[in-house]
PDB file of C-alpha atoms in Angstrom:
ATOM      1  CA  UNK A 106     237.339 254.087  -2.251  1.00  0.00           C
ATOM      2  CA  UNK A 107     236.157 255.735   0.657  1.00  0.00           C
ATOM      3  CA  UNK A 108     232.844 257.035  -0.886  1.00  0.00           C
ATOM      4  CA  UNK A 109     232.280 252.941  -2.163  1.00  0.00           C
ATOM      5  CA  UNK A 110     232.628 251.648   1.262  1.00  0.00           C
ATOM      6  CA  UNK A 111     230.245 254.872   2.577  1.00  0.00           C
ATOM      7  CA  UNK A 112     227.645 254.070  -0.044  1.00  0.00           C
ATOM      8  CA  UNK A 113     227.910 250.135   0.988  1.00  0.00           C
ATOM      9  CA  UNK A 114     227.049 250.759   4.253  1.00  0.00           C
ATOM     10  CA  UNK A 115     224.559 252.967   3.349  1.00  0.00           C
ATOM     11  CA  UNK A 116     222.690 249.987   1.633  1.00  0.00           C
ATOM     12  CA  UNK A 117     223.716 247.120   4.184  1.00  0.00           C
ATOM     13  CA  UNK A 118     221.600 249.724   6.990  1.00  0.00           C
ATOM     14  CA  UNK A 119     218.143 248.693   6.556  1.00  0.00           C
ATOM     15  CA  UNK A 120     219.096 245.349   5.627  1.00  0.00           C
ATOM     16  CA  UNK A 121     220.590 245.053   8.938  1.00  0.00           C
ATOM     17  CA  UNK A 122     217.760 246.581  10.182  1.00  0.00           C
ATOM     18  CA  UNK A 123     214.647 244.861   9.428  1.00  0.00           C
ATOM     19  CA  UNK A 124     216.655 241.794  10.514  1.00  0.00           C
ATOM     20  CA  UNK A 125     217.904 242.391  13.781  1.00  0.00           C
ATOM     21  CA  UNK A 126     213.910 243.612  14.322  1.00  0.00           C
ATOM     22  CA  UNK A 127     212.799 240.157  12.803  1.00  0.00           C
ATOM     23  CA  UNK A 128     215.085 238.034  14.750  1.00  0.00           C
ATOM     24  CA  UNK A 129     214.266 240.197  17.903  1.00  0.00           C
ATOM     25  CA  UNK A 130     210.017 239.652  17.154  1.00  0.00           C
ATOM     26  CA  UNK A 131     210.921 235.424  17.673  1.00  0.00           C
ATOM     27  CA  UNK A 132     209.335 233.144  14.985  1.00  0.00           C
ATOM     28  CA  UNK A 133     205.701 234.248  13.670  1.00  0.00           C
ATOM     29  CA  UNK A 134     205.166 230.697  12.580  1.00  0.00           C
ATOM     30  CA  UNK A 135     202.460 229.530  15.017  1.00  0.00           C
ATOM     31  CA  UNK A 136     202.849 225.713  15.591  1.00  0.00           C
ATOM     32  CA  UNK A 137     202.198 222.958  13.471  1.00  0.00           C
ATOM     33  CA  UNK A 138     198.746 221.191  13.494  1.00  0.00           C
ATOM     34  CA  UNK A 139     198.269 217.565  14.600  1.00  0.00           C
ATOM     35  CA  UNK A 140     197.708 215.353  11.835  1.00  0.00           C
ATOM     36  CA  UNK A 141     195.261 213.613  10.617  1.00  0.00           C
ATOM     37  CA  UNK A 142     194.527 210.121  11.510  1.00  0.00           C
ATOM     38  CA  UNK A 143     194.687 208.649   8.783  1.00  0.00           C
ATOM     39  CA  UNK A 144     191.508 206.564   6.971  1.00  0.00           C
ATOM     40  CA  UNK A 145     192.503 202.508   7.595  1.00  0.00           C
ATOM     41  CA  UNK A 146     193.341 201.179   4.193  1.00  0.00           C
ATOM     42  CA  UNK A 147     190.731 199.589   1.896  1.00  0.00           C
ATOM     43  CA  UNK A 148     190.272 195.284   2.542  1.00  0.00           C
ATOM     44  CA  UNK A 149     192.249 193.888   0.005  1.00  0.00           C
ATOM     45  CA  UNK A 150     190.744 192.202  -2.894  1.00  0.00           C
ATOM     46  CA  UNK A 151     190.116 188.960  -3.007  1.00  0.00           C
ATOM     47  CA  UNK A 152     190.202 187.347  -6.621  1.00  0.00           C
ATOM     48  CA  UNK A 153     189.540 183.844  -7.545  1.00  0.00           C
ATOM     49  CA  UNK A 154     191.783 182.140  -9.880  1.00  0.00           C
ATOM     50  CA  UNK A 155     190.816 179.229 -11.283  1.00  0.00           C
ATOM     51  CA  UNK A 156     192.829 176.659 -12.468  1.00  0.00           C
ATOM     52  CA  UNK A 157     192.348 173.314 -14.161  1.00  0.00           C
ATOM     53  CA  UNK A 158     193.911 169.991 -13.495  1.00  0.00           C
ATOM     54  CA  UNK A 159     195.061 170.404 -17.834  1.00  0.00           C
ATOM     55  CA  UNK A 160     196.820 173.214 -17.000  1.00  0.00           C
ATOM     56  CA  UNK A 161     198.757 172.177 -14.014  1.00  0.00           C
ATOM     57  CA  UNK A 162     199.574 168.684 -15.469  1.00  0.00           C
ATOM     58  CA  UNK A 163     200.593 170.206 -19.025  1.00  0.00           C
ATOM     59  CA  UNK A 164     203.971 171.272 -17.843  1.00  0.00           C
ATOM     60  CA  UNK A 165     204.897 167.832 -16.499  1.00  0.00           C
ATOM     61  CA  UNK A 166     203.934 166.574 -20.156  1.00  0.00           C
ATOM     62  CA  UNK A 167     206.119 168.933 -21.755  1.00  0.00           C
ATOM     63  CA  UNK A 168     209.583 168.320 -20.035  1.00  0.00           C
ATOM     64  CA  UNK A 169     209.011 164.786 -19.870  1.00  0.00           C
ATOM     65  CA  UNK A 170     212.129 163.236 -22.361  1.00  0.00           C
TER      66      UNK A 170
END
């Protein structure tokens, strides 16, 4: 058991290791960049509908009893 626990440490070393060095060399991130601004949005569409006096008065016709 004692040769198991030798070898472990053994492995857990350099592990260890290039950690501690990482966490002692602070982040290597550099900051983010400020975004964009973003492009104002397209005009909305404008579509005509047309609609005849027929269609409007049909339902009135219908559900008449």
């Amino acid at each position: 058991m004692g040769a198991t626990a030798f070898c472990l440490l053994l492995l857990q070393l350099p592990a260890t290791a290039i950690l501690c060095s990482r966490l002692l060399q602070g982040p290597s991130r550099r900051p983010p960049l400020l975004p964009r601004r973003a492009a104002p949005p397209d005009p909305p569409k404008i579509e005509r509908q047309s609609a005849s006096l027929a269609s409007v008065a049909a339902p009135d016709r219908l559900y008449r009893h």
